[in-house]
Amino acid sequence: MDTDVLVVGEALIDIVAGDDGADRELVGGSPANVAVGLARQGHATRLLTRIGRDERGRRIATQIEESGARVDERSFTDAPTSTARARLRPDGSAEYEFAIDWAVPAADARDLAGVRAVHTGSIALFLEPGGTAVLDTLRSAAAAGAIVSVDPNIRPALVGDHAGALARFGEAVASADLVKLSDEDARWLYPDLDDEEVLTRIAELGPALVVITRGGEGLLARGAHGVVAAAPYVVTVADTIGAGDAAMASLVSSVLDDPRVLPEAYALETALRRAAVMAGITVSRAGANPPTRAEVDARLG
């Protein structure tokens, strides 16, 4: 099967304590969630990750492939599958404790042949030894003419010191066409700037489109024609796990569907609205469970 989108990054098991105190294990990892979201939007998607040949790894691979994405055969290792223990705050947001090993090969010209878009971010971008390979992949993808997207999805416990993480983010963004980050990411990376200033600072590094997701305040973006805002899609929140990943998948999908999203304001507004709806549907159900294209189309009317 040809690959429309190559996603490079971690896939892991989210361990979430339920209301009854019992643990639930859910397939997660920001890049894996993006791969699932893209596949559910109808794009041929391949995930290059690192998962064990154990029960958890098999469960991850099965769920990803049942969603329509494909796991690259080089993703499997004899090391245990990584985990993230999620603790839900009263507002439904999550904080994490990680047990993760990240070593992945850089994608070469053969991997990128025919690929229209490459996405990465989160732990995969910052944690070595895989982080350097991911950065090399972004540079190769940009040189090959693919659309490159990045979501830093900052995990302070894993990205190292602030200066080093900011420098790595800047290197990744230099190869990107599209960058999406949360308001929490923005505050961590640029604590002295407001959201619009963050958009401008990142845009100056090269991306054509920069988007900040702001939870209940919706999305804020800077494109070719300045700053555009989109209202949130209001739902009853189950939890916020995977919300930003759903928005990221939707934005990449929109750019693939309509390249005018990058240069034209009206197309960008449409893409932001779609991303808000996709994120809203995701937070209305437990865990990272992004909707299909048909579900999003139905909510958009």
PDB file of C-alpha atoms in Angstrom:
ATOM      1  CA  MET A   1       0.000   0.000   0.000  1.00  0.00           C
ATOM      2  CA  ASP A   2       1.294   3.447  -0.897  1.00  0.00           C
ATOM      3  CA  THR A   3       1.838   5.854   1.980  1.00  0.00           C
ATOM      4  CA  ASP A   4       0.176   9.264   1.978  1.00  0.00           C
ATOM      5  CA  VAL A   5       1.511  10.248   5.400  1.00  0.00           C
ATOM      6  CA  LEU A   6       4.502   8.953   7.343  1.00  0.00           C
ATOM      7  CA  VAL A   7       4.201   9.545  11.093  1.00  0.00           C
ATOM      8  CA  VAL A   8       7.361   9.095  13.144  1.00  0.00           C
ATOM      9  CA  GLY A   9       7.078   8.907  16.912  1.00  0.00           C
ATOM     10  CA  GLU A  10       6.172   7.037  20.041  1.00  0.00           C
ATOM     11  CA  ALA A  11       3.344   4.570  20.526  1.00  0.00           C
ATOM     12  CA  LEU A  12       2.745   3.410  24.080  1.00  0.00           C
ATOM     13  CA  ILE A  13       0.180   2.254  26.595  1.00  0.00           C
ATOM     14  CA  ASP A  14      -1.587   4.925  28.658  1.00  0.00           C
ATOM     15  CA  ILE A  15      -2.377   3.530  32.112  1.00  0.00           C
ATOM     16  CA  VAL A  16      -5.329   5.470  33.531  1.00  0.00           C
ATOM     17  CA  ALA A  17      -6.784   5.014  37.023  1.00  0.00           C
ATOM     18  CA  GLY A  18     -10.569   4.683  36.850  1.00  0.00           C
ATOM     19  CA  ASP A  19     -13.107   6.097  39.293  1.00  0.00           C
ATOM     20  CA  ASP A  20     -13.154   2.718  41.035  1.00  0.00           C
ATOM     21  CA  GLY A  21      -9.372   2.811  41.516  1.00  0.00           C
ATOM     22  CA  ALA A  22      -8.746   0.086  38.936  1.00  0.00           C
ATOM     23  CA  ASP A  23      -6.288   0.760  36.107  1.00  0.00           C
ATOM     24  CA  ARG A  24      -7.394   0.935  32.497  1.00  0.00           C
ATOM     25  CA  GLU A  25      -4.826   0.448  29.741  1.00  0.00           C
ATOM     26  CA  LEU A  26      -5.390   2.457  26.566  1.00  0.00           C
ATOM     27  CA  VAL A  27      -3.332   2.695  23.397  1.00  0.00           C
ATOM     28  CA  GLY A  28      -1.675   6.120  23.257  1.00  0.00           C
ATOM     29  CA  GLY A  29       1.366   8.171  22.385  1.00  0.00           C
ATOM     30  CA  SER A  30       0.842  11.480  20.617  1.00  0.00           C
ATOM     31  CA  PRO A  31       2.266  10.482  17.192  1.00  0.00           C
ATOM     32  CA  ALA A  32       0.375   7.167  17.303  1.00  0.00           C
ATOM     33  CA  ASN A  33      -2.828   9.072  18.048  1.00  0.00           C
ATOM     34  CA  VAL A  34      -2.139  11.362  15.087  1.00  0.00           C
ATOM     35  CA  ALA A  35      -1.581   8.336  12.835  1.00  0.00           C
ATOM     36  CA  VAL A  36      -4.918   6.861  13.907  1.00  0.00           C
ATOM     37  CA  GLY A  37      -6.653  10.207  13.397  1.00  0.00           C
ATOM     38  CA  LEU A  38      -5.230  10.565   9.896  1.00  0.00           C
ATOM     39  CA  ALA A  39      -6.206   7.024   8.955  1.00  0.00           C
ATOM     40  CA  ARG A  40      -9.747   7.662  10.179  1.00  0.00           C
ATOM     41  CA  GLN A  41      -9.831  10.703   7.899  1.00  0.00           C
ATOM     42  CA  GLY A  42      -9.110   8.390   4.987  1.00  0.00           C
ATOM     43  CA  HIS A  43      -5.378   8.915   4.448  1.00  0.00           C
ATOM     44  CA  ALA A  44      -2.995   6.015   3.836  1.00  0.00           C
ATOM     45  CA  THR A  45      -0.829   6.355   6.936  1.00  0.00           C
ATOM     46  CA  ARG A  46       2.295   4.527   8.111  1.00  0.00           C
ATOM     47  CA  LEU A  47       3.669   4.790  11.644  1.00  0.00           C
ATOM     48  CA  LEU A  48       7.378   4.351  12.322  1.00  0.00           C
ATOM     49  CA  THR A  49       7.619   3.812  16.079  1.00  0.00           C
ATOM     50  CA  ARG A  50       9.171   1.521  18.707  1.00  0.00           C
ATOM     51  CA  ILE A  51       7.035  -1.149  20.367  1.00  0.00           C
ATOM     52  CA  GLY A  52       7.863  -4.438  22.027  1.00  0.00           C
ATOM     53  CA  ARG A  53       7.063  -7.911  20.802  1.00  0.00           C
ATOM     54  CA  ASP A  54       4.925  -8.331  23.904  1.00  0.00           C
ATOM     55  CA  GLU A  55       1.205  -8.336  24.654  1.00  0.00           C
ATOM     56  CA  ARG A  56       1.085  -4.549  24.963  1.00  0.00           C
ATOM     57  CA  GLY A  57       2.967  -4.086  21.699  1.00  0.00           C
ATOM     58  CA  ARG A  58       0.653  -6.493  19.898  1.00  0.00           C
ATOM     59  CA  ARG A  59      -2.335  -4.609  21.263  1.00  0.00           C
ATOM     60  CA  ILE A  60      -0.938  -1.290  19.997  1.00  0.00           C
ATOM     61  CA  ALA A  61      -0.208  -2.712  16.548  1.00  0.00           C
ATOM     62  CA  THR A  62      -3.660  -4.297  16.319  1.00  0.00           C
ATOM     63  CA  GLN A  63      -5.515  -1.121  17.263  1.00  0.00           C
ATOM     64  CA  ILE A  64      -3.475   1.057  14.929  1.00  0.00           C
ATOM     65  CA  GLU A  65      -3.954  -1.309  12.019  1.00  0.00           C
ATOM     66  CA  GLU A  66      -7.669  -1.769  12.748  1.00  0.00           C
ATOM     67  CA  SER A  67      -7.954   2.024  12.510  1.00  0.00           C
ATOM     68  CA  GLY A  68      -6.573   1.784   8.981  1.00  0.00           C
ATOM     69  CA  ALA A  69      -2.977   2.864   9.600  1.00  0.00           C
ATOM     70  CA  ARG A  70       0.037   0.589   9.099  1.00  0.00           C
ATOM     71  CA  VAL A  71       2.899  -0.055  11.532  1.00  0.00           C
ATOM     72  CA  ASP A  72       6.322   0.014   9.856  1.00  0.00           C
ATOM     73  CA  GLU A  73       7.985  -3.388  10.270  1.00  0.00           C
ATOM     74  CA  ARG A  74      11.127  -1.730  11.683  1.00  0.00           C
ATOM     75  CA  SER A  75       9.105  -0.543  14.678  1.00  0.00           C
ATOM     76  CA  PHE A  76       9.300  -3.823  16.616  1.00  0.00           C
ATOM     77  CA  THR A  77      11.907  -4.465  19.304  1.00  0.00           C
ATOM     78  CA  ASP A  78      12.615  -7.030  22.007  1.00  0.00           C
ATOM     79  CA  ALA A  79      12.518  -4.275  24.653  1.00  0.00           C
ATOM     80  CA  PRO A  80       9.287  -3.855  26.663  1.00  0.00           C
ATOM     81  CA  THR A  81       6.587  -1.630  25.218  1.00  0.00           C
ATOM     82  CA  SER A  82       6.691   1.885  26.680  1.00  0.00           C
ATOM     83  CA  THR A  83       4.027   3.095  29.107  1.00  0.00           C
ATOM     84  CA  ALA A  84       2.662   6.393  30.384  1.00  0.00           C
ATOM     85  CA  ARG A  85       0.674   6.442  33.612  1.00  0.00           C
ATOM     86  CA  ALA A  86      -1.941   9.174  33.261  1.00  0.00           C
ATOM     87  CA  ARG A  87      -3.403  10.864  36.327  1.00  0.00           C
ATOM     88  CA  LEU A  88      -6.530  12.847  35.544  1.00  0.00           C
ATOM     89  CA  ARG A  89      -6.917  16.265  37.137  1.00  0.00           C
ATOM     90  CA  PRO A  90     -10.392  17.482  38.217  1.00  0.00           C
ATOM     91  CA  ASP A  91     -10.855  19.338  34.909  1.00  0.00           C
ATOM     92  CA  GLY A  92     -10.280  16.162  32.895  1.00  0.00           C
ATOM     93  CA  SER A  93      -6.746  17.057  31.778  1.00  0.00           C
ATOM     94  CA  ALA A  94      -3.944  14.586  32.412  1.00  0.00           C
ATOM     95  CA  GLU A  95      -0.418  14.507  33.787  1.00  0.00           C
ATOM     96  CA  TYR A  96       1.919  11.594  33.067  1.00  0.00           C
ATOM     97  CA  GLU A  97       4.661   9.384  34.484  1.00  0.00           C
ATOM     98  CA  PHE A  98       6.656   7.680  31.719  1.00  0.00           C
ATOM     99  CA  ALA A  99       8.592   4.452  31.292  1.00  0.00           C
ATOM    100  CA  ILE A 100       9.883   4.835  27.750  1.00  0.00           C
ATOM    101  CA  ASP A 101      12.743   3.726  25.530  1.00  0.00           C
ATOM    102  CA  TRP A 102      13.145   5.615  22.245  1.00  0.00           C
ATOM    103  CA  ALA A 103      15.481   4.488  19.500  1.00  0.00           C
ATOM    104  CA  VAL A 104      14.281   4.637  15.921  1.00  0.00           C
ATOM    105  CA  PRO A 105      16.063   4.749  12.557  1.00  0.00           C
ATOM    106  CA  ALA A 106      15.983   7.840  10.372  1.00  0.00           C
ATOM    107  CA  ALA A 107      13.739   7.536   7.327  1.00  0.00           C
ATOM    108  CA  ASP A 108      15.738   7.303   4.091  1.00  0.00           C
ATOM    109  CA  ALA A 109      14.861   8.154   0.487  1.00  0.00           C
ATOM    110  CA  ARG A 110      13.139   4.793   0.008  1.00  0.00           C
ATOM    111  CA  ASP A 111      10.930   5.406   3.067  1.00  0.00           C
ATOM    112  CA  LEU A 112       9.939   8.821   1.735  1.00  0.00           C
ATOM    113  CA  ALA A 113       9.223   7.801  -1.861  1.00  0.00           C
ATOM    114  CA  GLY A 114       5.698   8.892  -2.735  1.00  0.00           C
ATOM    115  CA  VAL A 115       5.016  10.274   0.751  1.00  0.00           C
ATOM    116  CA  ARG A 116       3.056  13.542   0.656  1.00  0.00           C
ATOM    117  CA  ALA A 117       3.407  14.478   4.326  1.00  0.00           C
ATOM    118  CA  VAL A 118       5.602  13.637   7.314  1.00  0.00           C
ATOM    119  CA  HIS A 119       4.536  14.303  10.887  1.00  0.00           C
ATOM    120  CA  THR A 120       6.393  14.021  14.176  1.00  0.00           C
ATOM    121  CA  GLY A 121       6.710  15.569  17.595  1.00  0.00           C
ATOM    122  CA  SER A 122       6.264  14.926  21.291  1.00  0.00           C
ATOM    123  CA  ILE A 123       8.766  12.681  23.093  1.00  0.00           C
ATOM    124  CA  ALA A 124      10.117  11.390  19.774  1.00  0.00           C
ATOM    125  CA  LEU A 125      11.583  14.757  18.904  1.00  0.00           C
ATOM    126  CA  PHE A 126      13.457  15.326  22.156  1.00  0.00           C
ATOM    127  CA  LEU A 127      14.452  11.957  23.642  1.00  0.00           C
ATOM    128  CA  GLU A 128      17.724  10.452  22.445  1.00  0.00           C
ATOM    129  CA  PRO A 129      18.957   8.431  20.687  1.00  0.00           C
ATOM    130  CA  GLY A 130      15.864   8.610  18.496  1.00  0.00           C
ATOM    131  CA  GLY A 131      15.463  12.388  18.585  1.00  0.00           C
ATOM    132  CA  THR A 132      18.407  13.043  16.279  1.00  0.00           C
ATOM    133  CA  ALA A 133      17.135  10.447  13.801  1.00  0.00           C
ATOM    134  CA  VAL A 134      13.724  12.124  13.811  1.00  0.00           C
ATOM    135  CA  LEU A 135      15.300  15.504  13.114  1.00  0.00           C
ATOM    136  CA  ASP A 136      17.235  14.002  10.188  1.00  0.00           C
ATOM    137  CA  THR A 137      13.978  12.557   8.854  1.00  0.00           C
ATOM    138  CA  LEU A 138      12.315  15.981   8.903  1.00  0.00           C
ATOM    139  CA  ARG A 139      15.186  17.514   6.956  1.00  0.00           C
ATOM    140  CA  SER A 140      15.059  14.736   4.365  1.00  0.00           C
ATOM    141  CA  ALA A 141      11.301  15.059   4.039  1.00  0.00           C
ATOM    142  CA  ALA A 142      11.516  18.825   3.530  1.00  0.00           C
ATOM    143  CA  ALA A 143      14.220  18.356   0.890  1.00  0.00           C
ATOM    144  CA  ALA A 144      12.000  15.807  -0.867  1.00  0.00           C
ATOM    145  CA  GLY A 145       9.124  18.297  -1.048  1.00  0.00           C
ATOM    146  CA  ALA A 146       6.818  16.614   1.461  1.00  0.00           C
ATOM    147  CA  ILE A 147       4.578  18.651   3.762  1.00  0.00           C
ATOM    148  CA  VAL A 148       6.231  18.574   7.192  1.00  0.00           C
ATOM    149  CA  SER A 149       4.256  19.029  10.414  1.00  0.00           C
ATOM    150  CA  VAL A 150       5.467  19.232  14.014  1.00  0.00           C
ATOM    151  CA  ASP A 151       3.722  19.163  17.393  1.00  0.00           C
ATOM    152  CA  PRO A 152       6.145  19.612  20.340  1.00  0.00           C
ATOM    153  CA  ASN A 153       3.608  18.263  22.876  1.00  0.00           C
ATOM    154  CA  ILE A 154       6.046  19.151  25.644  1.00  0.00           C
ATOM    155  CA  ARG A 155       6.578  16.664  28.473  1.00  0.00           C
ATOM    156  CA  PRO A 156       8.814  18.629  30.875  1.00  0.00           C
ATOM    157  CA  ALA A 157      10.082  15.515  32.657  1.00  0.00           C
ATOM    158  CA  LEU A 158      11.477  14.098  29.414  1.00  0.00           C
ATOM    159  CA  VAL A 159      12.645  16.968  27.206  1.00  0.00           C
ATOM    160  CA  GLY A 160      15.686  18.027  29.239  1.00  0.00           C
ATOM    161  CA  ASP A 161      16.608  21.593  30.126  1.00  0.00           C
ATOM    162  CA  HIS A 162      14.625  24.475  28.680  1.00  0.00           C
ATOM    163  CA  ALA A 163      17.422  25.906  26.529  1.00  0.00           C
ATOM    164  CA  GLY A 164      18.192  22.563  24.927  1.00  0.00           C
ATOM    165  CA  ALA A 165      14.539  21.738  24.294  1.00  0.00           C
ATOM    166  CA  LEU A 166      13.885  25.174  22.781  1.00  0.00           C
ATOM    167  CA  ALA A 167      16.881  24.767  20.491  1.00  0.00           C
ATOM    168  CA  ARG A 168      15.709  21.311  19.357  1.00  0.00           C
ATOM    169  CA  PHE A 169      12.212  22.659  18.741  1.00  0.00           C
ATOM    170  CA  GLY A 170      13.683  25.465  16.647  1.00  0.00           C
ATOM    171  CA  GLU A 171      15.676  22.986  14.556  1.00  0.00           C
ATOM    172  CA  ALA A 172      12.556  20.929  13.883  1.00  0.00           C
ATOM    173  CA  VAL A 173      10.401  23.957  13.082  1.00  0.00           C
ATOM    174  CA  ALA A 174      12.948  25.157  10.511  1.00  0.00           C
ATOM    175  CA  SER A 175      11.956  22.166   8.336  1.00  0.00           C
ATOM    176  CA  ALA A 176       8.199  22.459   8.958  1.00  0.00           C
ATOM    177  CA  ASP A 177       5.299  23.847   6.948  1.00  0.00           C
ATOM    178  CA  LEU A 178       2.758  23.371   9.749  1.00  0.00           C
ATOM    179  CA  VAL A 179       3.291  23.598  13.515  1.00  0.00           C
ATOM    180  CA  LYS A 180       0.596  22.930  16.105  1.00  0.00           C
ATOM    181  CA  LEU A 181       1.151  23.381  19.834  1.00  0.00           C
ATOM    182  CA  SER A 182      -1.025  23.707  22.910  1.00  0.00           C
ATOM    183  CA  ASP A 183      -1.271  26.791  25.069  1.00  0.00           C
ATOM    184  CA  GLU A 184       0.620  24.830  27.763  1.00  0.00           C
ATOM    185  CA  ASP A 185       3.410  24.116  25.264  1.00  0.00           C
ATOM    186  CA  ALA A 186       3.508  27.802  24.344  1.00  0.00           C
ATOM    187  CA  ARG A 187       3.826  28.891  27.972  1.00  0.00           C
ATOM    188  CA  TRP A 188       6.611  26.359  28.622  1.00  0.00           C
ATOM    189  CA  LEU A 189       8.599  27.183  25.494  1.00  0.00           C
ATOM    190  CA  TYR A 190       8.071  30.968  25.532  1.00  0.00           C
ATOM    191  CA  PRO A 191       7.085  31.953  29.085  1.00  0.00           C
ATOM    192  CA  ASP A 192       7.484  35.686  28.436  1.00  0.00           C
ATOM    193  CA  LEU A 193       5.279  35.855  25.311  1.00  0.00           C
ATOM    194  CA  ASP A 194       1.502  35.908  24.836  1.00  0.00           C
ATOM    195  CA  ASP A 195      -0.169  33.584  22.339  1.00  0.00           C
ATOM    196  CA  GLU A 196      -0.021  35.943  19.371  1.00  0.00           C
ATOM    197  CA  GLU A 197       3.631  36.702  20.055  1.00  0.00           C
ATOM    198  CA  VAL A 198       4.345  32.960  20.203  1.00  0.00           C
ATOM    199  CA  LEU A 199       2.672  32.498  16.820  1.00  0.00           C
ATOM    200  CA  THR A 200       4.803  35.262  15.354  1.00  0.00           C
ATOM    201  CA  ARG A 201       8.035  33.972  16.892  1.00  0.00           C
ATOM    202  CA  ILE A 202       7.498  30.463  15.502  1.00  0.00           C
ATOM    203  CA  ALA A 203       6.355  31.737  12.092  1.00  0.00           C
ATOM    204  CA  GLU A 204       9.604  33.702  11.822  1.00  0.00           C
ATOM    205  CA  LEU A 205      11.444  30.348  11.917  1.00  0.00           C
ATOM    206  CA  GLY A 206       9.826  29.283   8.639  1.00  0.00           C
ATOM    207  CA  PRO A 207       6.452  27.500   8.927  1.00  0.00           C
ATOM    208  CA  ALA A 208       3.623  28.758   6.720  1.00  0.00           C
ATOM    209  CA  LEU A 209       1.020  27.955   9.376  1.00  0.00           C
ATOM    210  CA  VAL A 210       1.264  27.928  13.179  1.00  0.00           C
ATOM    211  CA  VAL A 211      -1.692  26.933  15.362  1.00  0.00           C
ATOM    212  CA  ILE A 212      -2.191  27.085  19.133  1.00  0.00           C
ATOM    213  CA  THR A 213      -4.943  24.962  20.687  1.00  0.00           C
ATOM    214  CA  ARG A 214      -6.444  26.622  23.758  1.00  0.00           C
ATOM    215  CA  GLY A 215      -8.868  24.101  25.197  1.00  0.00           C
ATOM    216  CA  GLY A 216     -12.212  25.728  25.908  1.00  0.00           C
ATOM    217  CA  GLU A 217     -11.104  28.915  24.131  1.00  0.00           C
ATOM    218  CA  GLY A 218     -10.717  27.196  20.753  1.00  0.00           C
ATOM    219  CA  LEU A 219      -7.833  27.621  18.318  1.00  0.00           C
ATOM    220  CA  LEU A 220      -5.646  30.558  17.314  1.00  0.00           C
ATOM    221  CA  ALA A 221      -3.602  30.439  14.115  1.00  0.00           C
ATOM    222  CA  ARG A 222      -1.158  32.554  12.153  1.00  0.00           C
ATOM    223  CA  GLY A 223      -1.170  31.992   8.424  1.00  0.00           C
ATOM    224  CA  ALA A 224      -0.302  33.925   5.306  1.00  0.00           C
ATOM    225  CA  HIS A 225      -2.942  36.587   6.021  1.00  0.00           C
ATOM    226  CA  GLY A 226      -2.360  37.119   9.719  1.00  0.00           C
ATOM    227  CA  VAL A 227      -4.036  35.769  12.844  1.00  0.00           C
ATOM    228  CA  VAL A 228      -7.287  33.785  12.646  1.00  0.00           C
ATOM    229  CA  ALA A 229      -9.316  32.425  15.593  1.00  0.00           C
ATOM    230  CA  ALA A 230     -11.776  29.528  15.728  1.00  0.00           C
ATOM    231  CA  ALA A 231     -14.302  28.849  18.459  1.00  0.00           C
ATOM    232  CA  PRO A 232     -14.281  25.525  20.311  1.00  0.00           C
ATOM    233  CA  TYR A 233     -16.809  22.809  19.536  1.00  0.00           C
ATOM    234  CA  VAL A 234     -18.694  22.621  22.820  1.00  0.00           C
ATOM    235  CA  VAL A 235     -19.299  19.152  24.266  1.00  0.00           C
ATOM    236  CA  THR A 236     -19.528  17.407  27.624  1.00  0.00           C
ATOM    237  CA  VAL A 237     -15.913  16.485  28.392  1.00  0.00           C
ATOM    238  CA  ALA A 238     -15.065  12.892  29.328  1.00  0.00           C
ATOM    239  CA  ASP A 239     -11.325  13.618  29.381  1.00  0.00           C
ATOM    240  CA  THR A 240      -8.898  15.607  27.253  1.00  0.00           C
ATOM    241  CA  ILE A 241      -6.563  12.744  26.324  1.00  0.00           C
ATOM    242  CA  GLY A 242      -5.817  12.913  22.601  1.00  0.00           C
ATOM    243  CA  ALA A 243      -7.586  16.232  21.972  1.00  0.00           C
ATOM    244  CA  GLY A 244      -4.531  18.026  20.592  1.00  0.00           C
ATOM    245  CA  ASP A 245      -3.573  14.971  18.553  1.00  0.00           C
ATOM    246  CA  ALA A 246      -7.028  14.918  16.972  1.00  0.00           C
ATOM    247  CA  ALA A 247      -6.691  18.605  16.076  1.00  0.00           C
ATOM    248  CA  MET A 248      -3.227  17.929  14.630  1.00  0.00           C
ATOM    249  CA  ALA A 249      -4.483  15.038  12.502  1.00  0.00           C
ATOM    250  CA  SER A 250      -7.355  17.173  11.267  1.00  0.00           C
ATOM    251  CA  LEU A 251      -5.051  20.039  10.267  1.00  0.00           C
ATOM    252  CA  VAL A 252      -2.698  17.740   8.341  1.00  0.00           C
ATOM    253  CA  SER A 253      -5.703  16.100   6.696  1.00  0.00           C
ATOM    254  CA  SER A 254      -7.096  19.488   5.671  1.00  0.00           C
ATOM    255  CA  VAL A 255      -3.791  20.552   4.107  1.00  0.00           C
ATOM    256  CA  LEU A 256      -3.629  17.286   2.174  1.00  0.00           C
ATOM    257  CA  ASP A 257      -7.248  17.688   1.039  1.00  0.00           C
ATOM    258  CA  ASP A 258      -6.878  21.342   0.076  1.00  0.00           C
ATOM    259  CA  PRO A 259      -3.427  22.976  -0.268  1.00  0.00           C
ATOM    260  CA  ARG A 260      -5.168  26.389  -0.177  1.00  0.00           C
ATOM    261  CA  VAL A 261      -5.280  26.013   3.624  1.00  0.00           C
ATOM    262  CA  LEU A 262      -1.724  27.345   3.784  1.00  0.00           C
ATOM    263  CA  PRO A 263      -2.036  30.447   1.528  1.00  0.00           C
ATOM    264  CA  GLU A 264      -5.763  31.388   1.753  1.00  0.00           C
ATOM    265  CA  ALA A 265      -7.615  32.783   4.784  1.00  0.00           C
ATOM    266  CA  TYR A 266     -11.038  31.281   3.992  1.00  0.00           C
ATOM    267  CA  ALA A 267      -9.625  27.779   3.539  1.00  0.00           C
ATOM    268  CA  LEU A 268      -7.713  28.149   6.820  1.00  0.00           C
ATOM    269  CA  GLU A 269     -10.874  29.177   8.696  1.00  0.00           C
ATOM    270  CA  THR A 270     -12.617  26.069   7.360  1.00  0.00           C
ATOM    271  CA  ALA A 271      -9.695  23.867   8.435  1.00  0.00           C
ATOM    272  CA  LEU A 272      -9.641  25.372  11.934  1.00  0.00           C
ATOM    273  CA  ARG A 273     -13.377  24.785  12.356  1.00  0.00           C
ATOM    274  CA  ARG A 274     -12.941  21.173  11.277  1.00  0.00           C
ATOM    275  CA  ALA A 275     -10.054  20.718  13.727  1.00  0.00           C
ATOM    276  CA  ALA A 276     -12.181  22.134  16.546  1.00  0.00           C
ATOM    277  CA  VAL A 277     -14.978  19.685  15.784  1.00  0.00           C
ATOM    278  CA  MET A 278     -12.593  16.729  15.563  1.00  0.00           C
ATOM    279  CA  ALA A 279     -11.001  17.650  18.899  1.00  0.00           C
ATOM    280  CA  GLY A 280     -14.408  18.203  20.480  1.00  0.00           C
ATOM    281  CA  ILE A 281     -15.687  14.778  19.479  1.00  0.00           C
ATOM    282  CA  THR A 282     -12.502  13.230  20.859  1.00  0.00           C
ATOM    283  CA  VAL A 283     -12.812  14.841  24.302  1.00  0.00           C
ATOM    284  CA  SER A 284     -16.441  13.749  24.531  1.00  0.00           C
ATOM    285  CA  ARG A 285     -15.309  10.116  24.851  1.00  0.00           C
ATOM    286  CA  ALA A 286     -12.779   8.402  27.081  1.00  0.00           C
ATOM    287  CA  GLY A 287      -9.170   8.028  25.959  1.00  0.00           C
ATOM    288  CA  ALA A 288      -7.630   8.960  22.627  1.00  0.00           C
ATOM    289  CA  ASN A 289     -10.395   7.896  20.260  1.00  0.00           C
ATOM    290  CA  PRO A 290     -10.573  10.315  17.298  1.00  0.00           C
ATOM    291  CA  PRO A 291     -13.610  10.323  15.011  1.00  0.00           C
ATOM    292  CA  THR A 292     -13.905   9.140  11.436  1.00  0.00           C
ATOM    293  CA  ARG A 293     -14.280  11.530   8.520  1.00  0.00           C
ATOM    294  CA  ALA A 294     -17.981  10.658   8.343  1.00  0.00           C
ATOM    295  CA  GLU A 295     -18.487  11.583  12.004  1.00  0.00           C
ATOM    296  CA  VAL A 296     -16.795  14.953  11.539  1.00  0.00           C
ATOM    297  CA  ASP A 297     -18.743  15.656   8.332  1.00  0.00           C
ATOM    298  CA  ALA A 298     -22.012  14.863  10.136  1.00  0.00           C
ATOM    299  CA  ARG A 299     -21.257  17.326  12.964  1.00  0.00           C
ATOM    300  CA  LEU A 300     -20.275  20.015  10.487  1.00  0.00           C
ATOM    301  CA  GLY A 301     -23.600  19.538   8.725  1.00  0.00           C
TER     302      GLY A 301
END
